[in-house]
Every structure is written in structure tokens, then in C-alpha cells.
Amino acid sequence: MAGNSVYDIGSVNSPNHYPMLQACVPSIQASIPQQGIMPMPMFTPGQHQQLLRMLEQTSIDETTGSANMVGISFLPILKWIIDTGASHHMIGDPRYLQHKDLIENAGKVQLPTGDSANVSHIGDCHIGGGDVFRKVLCVPAFKFNLMSVYQVTKNLNCSVTFFPKYCVFQDLSSVKMRVIGEKEDGLYTLSSQSNNEKVTPQRCLAAT
């Protein structure tokens, strides 16, 4: 999917320039973003158009999507769009993050709409089965969640194989299948159950 990307990676609001990023090399370290440089989502033209249609259909009502029972807030199942070009995982709701840091002046990412949006938090996201995504970027203006294939294969020691109607995540050590994603409206997706039910303390950091 990344080979036909309609995006170019570059710097945003930064005096510095990193040529390696323009080569679409997933070399951005999984750390607090610096110098205002953010990885951008990468899709084929068809996937890009489908994502734009999904964005148009998404409600801007921030109060929907969670249930409350006896004073405890339960977050809905988290649906990820599997992205072979993203160098970081990205979500739109900070409630799914644990051990999260509030980031100041972290720079921006370019959205599929062409707009730029701020990164507000970075933290860990529990996806069920004991697996955790580390250093996940939170972009509240983006209403979807991107799963970085690069980060998954690197940190969870697995491979991802794409088929016409689904994709398979396979453990490299045991060769056992971990999970299956499905193709939905031209995009590969995977749903995960988060256990982030409680509000966690935040630390405020200034990106330099």
C-alpha cells in the first residue's frame, strides 16, 4: 500500500530538514516527537478517497461512543485502520492511552483532508491479549486510528500478510496465527478491546 502513497513526508513548522524522511523510511524513533516533525499516513489513491468519505460521515459529537454504568465509563471497541506506511501508531481519543504524557508544541501531522493537526499526547495503548502498543501518538482532530505495520512487526515480533479479503498477523517465534484483520470498504481494519477504563494521571512535557 505504501508504494503508491499520495503523500510526501517532510517537516512541519521546523527549521530543520531530514532527507531520510522524504524517502519514506520508517526511521522516526518511537519517542516523544521533536522538531515539529510528524509521520504522515500513507495510502493508495483509492484508500485515500475511501478514508475521506469515512471522515465526512463521522459525527463531530465528542460525547457519543461510551457507555456509563454505576459511575464507571467503559470505552467502546477500538477499530484500527492498518497502515503499511505509518511509522507510528495514531489514535484520536486520549482516553485509550495509559501512562500518557500531555505534549506541548509537539508539531503537527498532515491529515488526509490536507489539513494539519496537533499531536496532544503520547502513551501506551492496551489492545487485548496482553499486547501493548507503545509510544502511540494522539491526534484529537483525526477521528480514526492508524495501526503502523512497521511498529507491530518490530515490537510484537510478528509478520503481517495481506490477502484480497483479510490479513493475517503471525508470530515469528511460534509461527502461530495471532489475529486476523478484515478488509472493509477498501481498507484493512482490526478491532481490539481496550482495558483503559480509568482516567490516568497526565504529565505535561514541552517538546523542544
XYZ file of C-alpha atoms in Angstrom:
208
model
C 0.000 0.000 0.000
C 2.804 2.418 0.843
C 4.370 2.139 -2.578
C 1.510 4.078 -4.186
C 1.238 6.681 -1.475
C -0.212 10.054 -2.335
C 1.744 11.647 0.499
C 5.238 13.072 0.776
C 6.953 13.130 4.148
C 8.562 16.394 5.157
C 8.901 18.825 8.036
C 6.114 20.912 9.511
C 6.878 24.199 11.258
C 10.528 23.265 11.635
C 13.758 24.986 10.521
C 15.477 21.620 10.203
C 15.207 19.244 7.293
C 15.653 15.483 7.307
C 16.180 13.999 3.812
C 15.749 10.427 5.110
C 12.113 11.152 5.906
C 11.341 12.088 2.320
C 12.476 8.638 1.253
C 9.552 7.256 3.286
C 11.954 5.335 5.522
C 10.224 4.476 8.839
C 13.202 5.789 10.793
C 11.455 8.092 13.241
C 12.273 6.747 16.674
C 9.372 5.729 18.898
C 9.911 8.601 21.287
C 8.382 11.947 22.090
C 8.220 13.814 18.757
C 10.820 16.511 18.293
C 11.447 19.463 15.998
C 7.825 19.619 14.886
C 8.233 16.636 12.542
C 5.450 14.075 12.411
C 4.947 10.974 10.271
C 2.057 11.199 7.855
C -0.435 8.457 6.987
C 0.194 6.797 3.642
C -2.462 5.164 1.463
C -3.117 4.308 -2.146
C -5.283 6.840 -4.028
C -8.315 4.552 -3.698
C -7.823 4.104 0.038
C -7.298 7.841 0.406
C -10.655 8.591 -1.231
C -12.395 5.980 0.916
C -10.911 7.486 4.070
C -12.143 10.928 3.034
C -15.660 9.527 2.606
C -15.459 7.950 6.056
C -14.309 11.251 7.545
C -17.294 13.036 6.012
C -19.658 10.512 7.582
C -18.094 10.712 11.031
C -20.017 12.675 13.626
C -18.183 15.504 15.368
C -20.111 14.825 18.562
C -17.420 14.038 21.145
C -19.932 12.816 23.733
C -21.029 9.677 21.892
C -19.379 6.286 21.810
C -19.022 5.467 25.504
C -21.394 3.861 27.994
C -21.644 4.630 31.691
C -22.681 2.033 34.264
C -22.641 2.676 38.027
C -20.268 5.591 37.548
C -17.695 3.596 35.548
C -17.004 4.625 31.972
C -16.416 1.796 29.501
C -14.739 2.644 26.227
C -16.047 1.047 23.038
C -14.021 -1.397 20.987
C -11.155 0.331 19.221
C -11.095 -0.124 15.448
C -7.735 0.313 13.732
C -7.002 1.063 10.089
C -3.918 -0.983 9.217
C -1.336 1.263 7.541
C 1.825 -0.113 5.933
C 3.339 3.351 5.566
C 2.892 4.888 9.020
C 5.946 4.956 11.267
C 3.845 5.408 14.444
C 0.504 4.219 15.748
C -2.017 7.063 15.863
C -5.359 7.420 17.668
C -7.880 10.214 18.055
C -9.074 9.701 21.647
C -6.624 10.104 24.565
C -8.871 8.030 26.846
C -7.485 4.900 25.201
C -3.967 5.721 26.372
C -2.321 4.679 29.624
C 0.812 6.266 31.076
C 0.185 9.148 28.715
C 2.085 12.399 28.535
C 0.498 15.692 27.526
C 2.750 17.165 24.846
C 3.227 20.892 24.298
C 4.424 22.287 20.950
C 4.916 18.808 19.527
C 4.300 19.849 15.946
C 1.640 18.716 13.520
C 0.673 15.870 11.242
C -0.958 16.265 7.859
C -4.379 14.658 7.644
C -5.857 13.017 4.528
C -8.076 16.095 4.150
C -4.971 18.211 3.599
C -5.330 19.965 6.957
C -2.677 19.871 9.670
C -3.490 18.792 13.225
C -1.676 18.909 16.548
C -0.366 15.914 18.466
C -1.736 16.251 22.004
C -0.496 13.130 23.832
C 1.837 10.186 23.569
C 1.325 6.993 25.561
C 0.653 3.256 25.685
C -2.468 1.554 24.342
C -3.521 -1.890 25.571
C -5.077 -3.840 22.715
C -6.058 -7.056 24.491
C -4.381 -10.421 24.813
C -1.621 -8.882 26.894
C -0.275 -6.873 23.945
C 0.534 -3.185 24.277
C 1.262 -0.559 21.638
C 3.983 1.758 22.937
C 4.568 5.429 22.122
C 1.183 5.903 20.444
C 0.517 9.409 19.110
C -2.844 11.008 19.901
C -4.252 13.434 17.306
C -7.721 14.519 18.541
C -8.628 16.178 15.238
C -8.295 12.819 13.453
C -11.308 10.605 14.166
C -9.710 7.324 13.128
C -6.965 5.096 14.474
C -3.942 4.073 12.411
C -2.023 0.899 13.178
C 1.577 1.053 11.994
C 2.608 -2.261 10.428
C 6.217 -1.218 10.979
C 5.677 -0.840 14.733
C 3.617 -4.048 15.000
C 6.208 -6.230 13.297
C 9.048 -4.595 15.218
C 7.620 -4.581 18.737
C 5.353 -7.647 18.710
C 7.733 -9.860 16.705
C 5.184 -10.834 14.103
C 4.596 -10.729 10.375
C 1.585 -9.298 8.553
C 0.418 -10.932 5.323
C -2.264 -9.306 3.185
C -4.844 -11.238 1.184
C -7.678 -9.921 -1.024
C -10.284 -10.014 1.771
C -8.286 -10.199 5.008
C -4.827 -10.011 6.558
C -3.060 -12.332 8.985
C -0.796 -11.435 11.913
C 1.553 -14.350 12.618
C 4.003 -14.774 15.498
C 7.546 -15.218 14.206
C 8.717 -17.359 17.125
C 5.872 -19.854 17.411
C 4.602 -19.419 13.818
C 1.107 -19.351 15.316
C -1.553 -17.012 13.998
C -2.147 -14.140 16.419
C -5.119 -12.360 14.891
C -6.923 -11.784 11.600
C -7.842 -8.381 10.203
C -10.553 -7.861 7.622
C -10.932 -5.742 4.516
C -13.707 -3.222 4.945
C -14.674 -0.739 2.223
C -11.241 -0.961 0.647
C -9.310 -0.585 3.919
C -7.797 -3.308 6.094
C -9.079 -2.987 9.661
C -8.619 -4.688 13.010
C -10.720 -4.264 16.152
C -9.253 -4.506 19.642
C -10.696 -4.302 23.140
C -9.046 -1.709 25.335
C -8.922 -2.106 29.111
C -8.365 1.600 29.721
C -11.445 2.235 31.867
C -9.997 4.679 34.356
C -8.613 8.146 33.887
C -4.851 8.084 34.366
C -2.636 10.935 35.581
C -1.047 13.075 32.909
C 2.381 14.635 32.796
C 2.932 17.799 30.829
C 6.010 17.854 28.630
C 7.385 20.520 26.361
C 8.770 19.263 23.064
C 11.965 21.004 22.117
